mmCIF file of C-alpha atoms in Angstrom:
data_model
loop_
_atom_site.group_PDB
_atom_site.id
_atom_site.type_symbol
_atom_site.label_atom_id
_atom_site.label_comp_id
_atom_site.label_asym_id
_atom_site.label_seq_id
_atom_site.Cartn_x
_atom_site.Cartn_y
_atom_site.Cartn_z
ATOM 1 C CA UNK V 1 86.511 82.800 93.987
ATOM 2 C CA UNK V 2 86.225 81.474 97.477
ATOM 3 C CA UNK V 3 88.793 80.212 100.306
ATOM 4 C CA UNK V 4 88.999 76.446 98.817
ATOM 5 C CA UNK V 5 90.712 78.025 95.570
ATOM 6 C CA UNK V 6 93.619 78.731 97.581
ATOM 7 C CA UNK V 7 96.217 76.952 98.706
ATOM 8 C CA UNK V 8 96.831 75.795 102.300
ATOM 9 C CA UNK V 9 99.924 78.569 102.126
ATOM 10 C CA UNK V 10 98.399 81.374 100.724
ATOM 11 C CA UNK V 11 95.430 81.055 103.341
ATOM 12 C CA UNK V 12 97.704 81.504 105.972
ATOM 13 C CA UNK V 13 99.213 84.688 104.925
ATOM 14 C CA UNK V 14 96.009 85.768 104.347
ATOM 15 C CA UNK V 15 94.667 84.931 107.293
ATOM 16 C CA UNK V 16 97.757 85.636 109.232
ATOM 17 C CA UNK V 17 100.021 88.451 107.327
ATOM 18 C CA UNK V 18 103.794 88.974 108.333
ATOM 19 C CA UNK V 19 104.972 92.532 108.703
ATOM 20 C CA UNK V 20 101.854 94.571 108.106
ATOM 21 C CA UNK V 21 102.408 98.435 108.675
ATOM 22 C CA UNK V 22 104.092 101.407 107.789
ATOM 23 C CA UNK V 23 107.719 102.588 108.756
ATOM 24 C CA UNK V 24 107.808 105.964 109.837
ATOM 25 C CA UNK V 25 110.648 107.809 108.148
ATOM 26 C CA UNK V 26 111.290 105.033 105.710
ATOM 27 C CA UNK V 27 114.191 104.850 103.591
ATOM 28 C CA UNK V 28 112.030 103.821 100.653
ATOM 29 C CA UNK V 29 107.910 103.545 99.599
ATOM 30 C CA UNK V 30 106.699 102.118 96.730
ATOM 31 C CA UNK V 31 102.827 101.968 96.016
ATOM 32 C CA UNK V 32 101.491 100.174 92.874
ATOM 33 C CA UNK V 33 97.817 99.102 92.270
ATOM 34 C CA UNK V 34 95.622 98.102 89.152
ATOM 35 C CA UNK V 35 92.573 100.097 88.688
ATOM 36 C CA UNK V 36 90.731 96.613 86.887
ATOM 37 C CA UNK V 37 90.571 95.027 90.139
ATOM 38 C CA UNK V 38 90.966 97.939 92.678
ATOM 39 C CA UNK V 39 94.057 96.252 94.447
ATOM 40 C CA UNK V 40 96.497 98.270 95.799
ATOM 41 C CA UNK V 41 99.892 97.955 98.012
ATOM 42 C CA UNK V 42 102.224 99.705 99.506
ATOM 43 C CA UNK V 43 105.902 98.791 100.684
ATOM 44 C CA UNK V 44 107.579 100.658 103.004
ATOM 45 C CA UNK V 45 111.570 99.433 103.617
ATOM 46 C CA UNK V 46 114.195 100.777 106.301
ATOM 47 C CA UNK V 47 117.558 99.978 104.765
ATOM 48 C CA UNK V 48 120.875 99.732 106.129
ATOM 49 C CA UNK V 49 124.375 99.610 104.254
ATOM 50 C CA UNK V 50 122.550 98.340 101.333
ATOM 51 C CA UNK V 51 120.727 95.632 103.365
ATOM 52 C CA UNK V 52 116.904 95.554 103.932
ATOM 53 C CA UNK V 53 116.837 95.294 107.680
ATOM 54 C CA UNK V 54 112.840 96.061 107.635
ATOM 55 C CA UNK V 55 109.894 96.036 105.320
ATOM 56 C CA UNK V 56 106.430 96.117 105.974
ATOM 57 C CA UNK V 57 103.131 96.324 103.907
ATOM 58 C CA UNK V 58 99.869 98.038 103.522
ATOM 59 C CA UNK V 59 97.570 96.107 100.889
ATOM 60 C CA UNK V 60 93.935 97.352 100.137
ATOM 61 C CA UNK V 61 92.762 94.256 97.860
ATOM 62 C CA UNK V 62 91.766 90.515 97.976
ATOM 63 C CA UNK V 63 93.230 87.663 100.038
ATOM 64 C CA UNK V 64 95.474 87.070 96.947
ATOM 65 C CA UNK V 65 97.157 90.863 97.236
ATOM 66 C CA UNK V 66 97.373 90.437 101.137
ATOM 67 C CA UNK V 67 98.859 86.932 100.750
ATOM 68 C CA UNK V 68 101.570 88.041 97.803
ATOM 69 C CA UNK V 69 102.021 91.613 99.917
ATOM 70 C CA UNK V 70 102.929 89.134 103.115
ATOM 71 C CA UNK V 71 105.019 86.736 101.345
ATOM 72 C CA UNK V 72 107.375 89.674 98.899
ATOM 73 C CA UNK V 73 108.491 90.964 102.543
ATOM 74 C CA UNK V 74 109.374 87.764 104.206
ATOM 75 C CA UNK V 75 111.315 86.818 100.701
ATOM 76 C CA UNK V 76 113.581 90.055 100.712
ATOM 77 C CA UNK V 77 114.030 90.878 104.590
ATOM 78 C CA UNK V 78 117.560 90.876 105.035
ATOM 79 C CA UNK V 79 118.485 90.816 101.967
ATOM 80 C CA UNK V 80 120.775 93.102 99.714
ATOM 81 C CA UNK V 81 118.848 95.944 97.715
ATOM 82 C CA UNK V 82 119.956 94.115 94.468
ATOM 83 C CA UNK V 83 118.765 90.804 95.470
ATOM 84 C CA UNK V 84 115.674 91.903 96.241
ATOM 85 C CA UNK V 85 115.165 93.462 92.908
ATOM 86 C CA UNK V 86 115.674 90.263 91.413
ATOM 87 C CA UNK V 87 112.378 88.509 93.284
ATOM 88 C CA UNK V 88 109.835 88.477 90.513
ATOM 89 C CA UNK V 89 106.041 88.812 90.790
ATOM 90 C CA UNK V 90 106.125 84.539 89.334
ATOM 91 C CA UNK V 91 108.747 83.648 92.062
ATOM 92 C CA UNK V 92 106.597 85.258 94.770
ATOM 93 C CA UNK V 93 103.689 83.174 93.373
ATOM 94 C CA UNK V 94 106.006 80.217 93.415
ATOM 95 C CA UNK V 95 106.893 80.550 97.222
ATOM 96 C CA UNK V 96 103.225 80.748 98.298
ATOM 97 C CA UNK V 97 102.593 77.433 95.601
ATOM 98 C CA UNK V 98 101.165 78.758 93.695
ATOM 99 C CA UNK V 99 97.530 81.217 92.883
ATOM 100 C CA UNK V 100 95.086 80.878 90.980
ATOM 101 C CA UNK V 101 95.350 81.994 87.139
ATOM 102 C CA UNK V 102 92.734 84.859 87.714
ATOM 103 C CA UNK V 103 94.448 85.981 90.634
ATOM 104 C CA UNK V 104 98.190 86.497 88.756
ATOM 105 C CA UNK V 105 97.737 89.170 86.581
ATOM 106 C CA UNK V 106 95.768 91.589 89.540
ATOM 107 C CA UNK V 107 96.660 90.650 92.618
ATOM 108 C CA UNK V 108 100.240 89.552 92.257
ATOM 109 C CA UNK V 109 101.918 93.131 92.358
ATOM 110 C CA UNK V 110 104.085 92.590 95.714
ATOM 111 C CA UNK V 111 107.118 92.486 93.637
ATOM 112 C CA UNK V 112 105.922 95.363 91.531
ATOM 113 C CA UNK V 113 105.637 97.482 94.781
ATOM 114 C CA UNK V 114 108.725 96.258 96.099
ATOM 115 C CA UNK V 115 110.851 97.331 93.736
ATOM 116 C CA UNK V 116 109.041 100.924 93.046
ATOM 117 C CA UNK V 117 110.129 101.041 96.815
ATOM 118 C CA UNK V 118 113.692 100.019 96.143
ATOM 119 C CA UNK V 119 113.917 102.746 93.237
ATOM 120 C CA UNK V 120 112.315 105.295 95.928
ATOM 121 C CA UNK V 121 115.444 104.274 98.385
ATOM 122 C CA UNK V 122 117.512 104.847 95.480
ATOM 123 C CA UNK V 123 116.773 108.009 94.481
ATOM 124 C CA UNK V 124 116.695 109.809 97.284
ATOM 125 C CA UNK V 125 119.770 108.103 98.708
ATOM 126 C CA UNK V 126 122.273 108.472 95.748
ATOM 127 C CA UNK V 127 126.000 108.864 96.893
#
């Protein structure tokens, strides 16, 4: 696999990832990674009455996990808890137009990690 099998979109958030870090004392972490390819991310989220008013990523893996990682936090910053549950691992794919085949079963676990980060929130934040 090299650059020219992405698209234009997914090169830039490679090349140029949104909200890369760690929140310290985050509401909610979620860490998921797949042992075939060695990818793995991390979400960290800051909520506030039920809204996500920060997320930001740590992604050990390919230009495909960095690029998905990028894209799953721009898609559910400031966004309810629920709606961000509903972004799917295919509709995070979608928004950066796509990857290639070999790329969506390992590297396209943003949504994955998102929402072990969501549960994380939720669980430690029940009413």
């Amino acid at each position: 696999m090299g650059a020219s099998d992405y698209n234009e979109k997914v090169l830039d958030h490679f090349a140029n990832p949104r909200n890369v870090g760690e929140i310290l004392n985050a509401d909610g972490i979620g860490e998921v990674g797949n042992p075939v390819c060695g990818d793995i991310m991390k979400i960290y989220l800051k909520v506030e009455n039920n809204i996500i008013e920060d997320v930001k990523f740590k992604t050990f893996g390919c230009g495909a996990a960095i690029a998905t990682s990028s894209m799953v936090t721009e898609l559910v910053k400031g966004k309810t808890l629920e709606a961000a549950l509903d972004v799917t691992n295919a509709a995070v794919a979608e928004a950066l137009g796509g990857l290639p085949a070999v790329k969506m079963h390992c590297s396209n676990l943003a949504a994955d990690a998102m929402h072990e980060a969501i549960k994380d929130y939720m669980e430690h934040h029940k009413k």
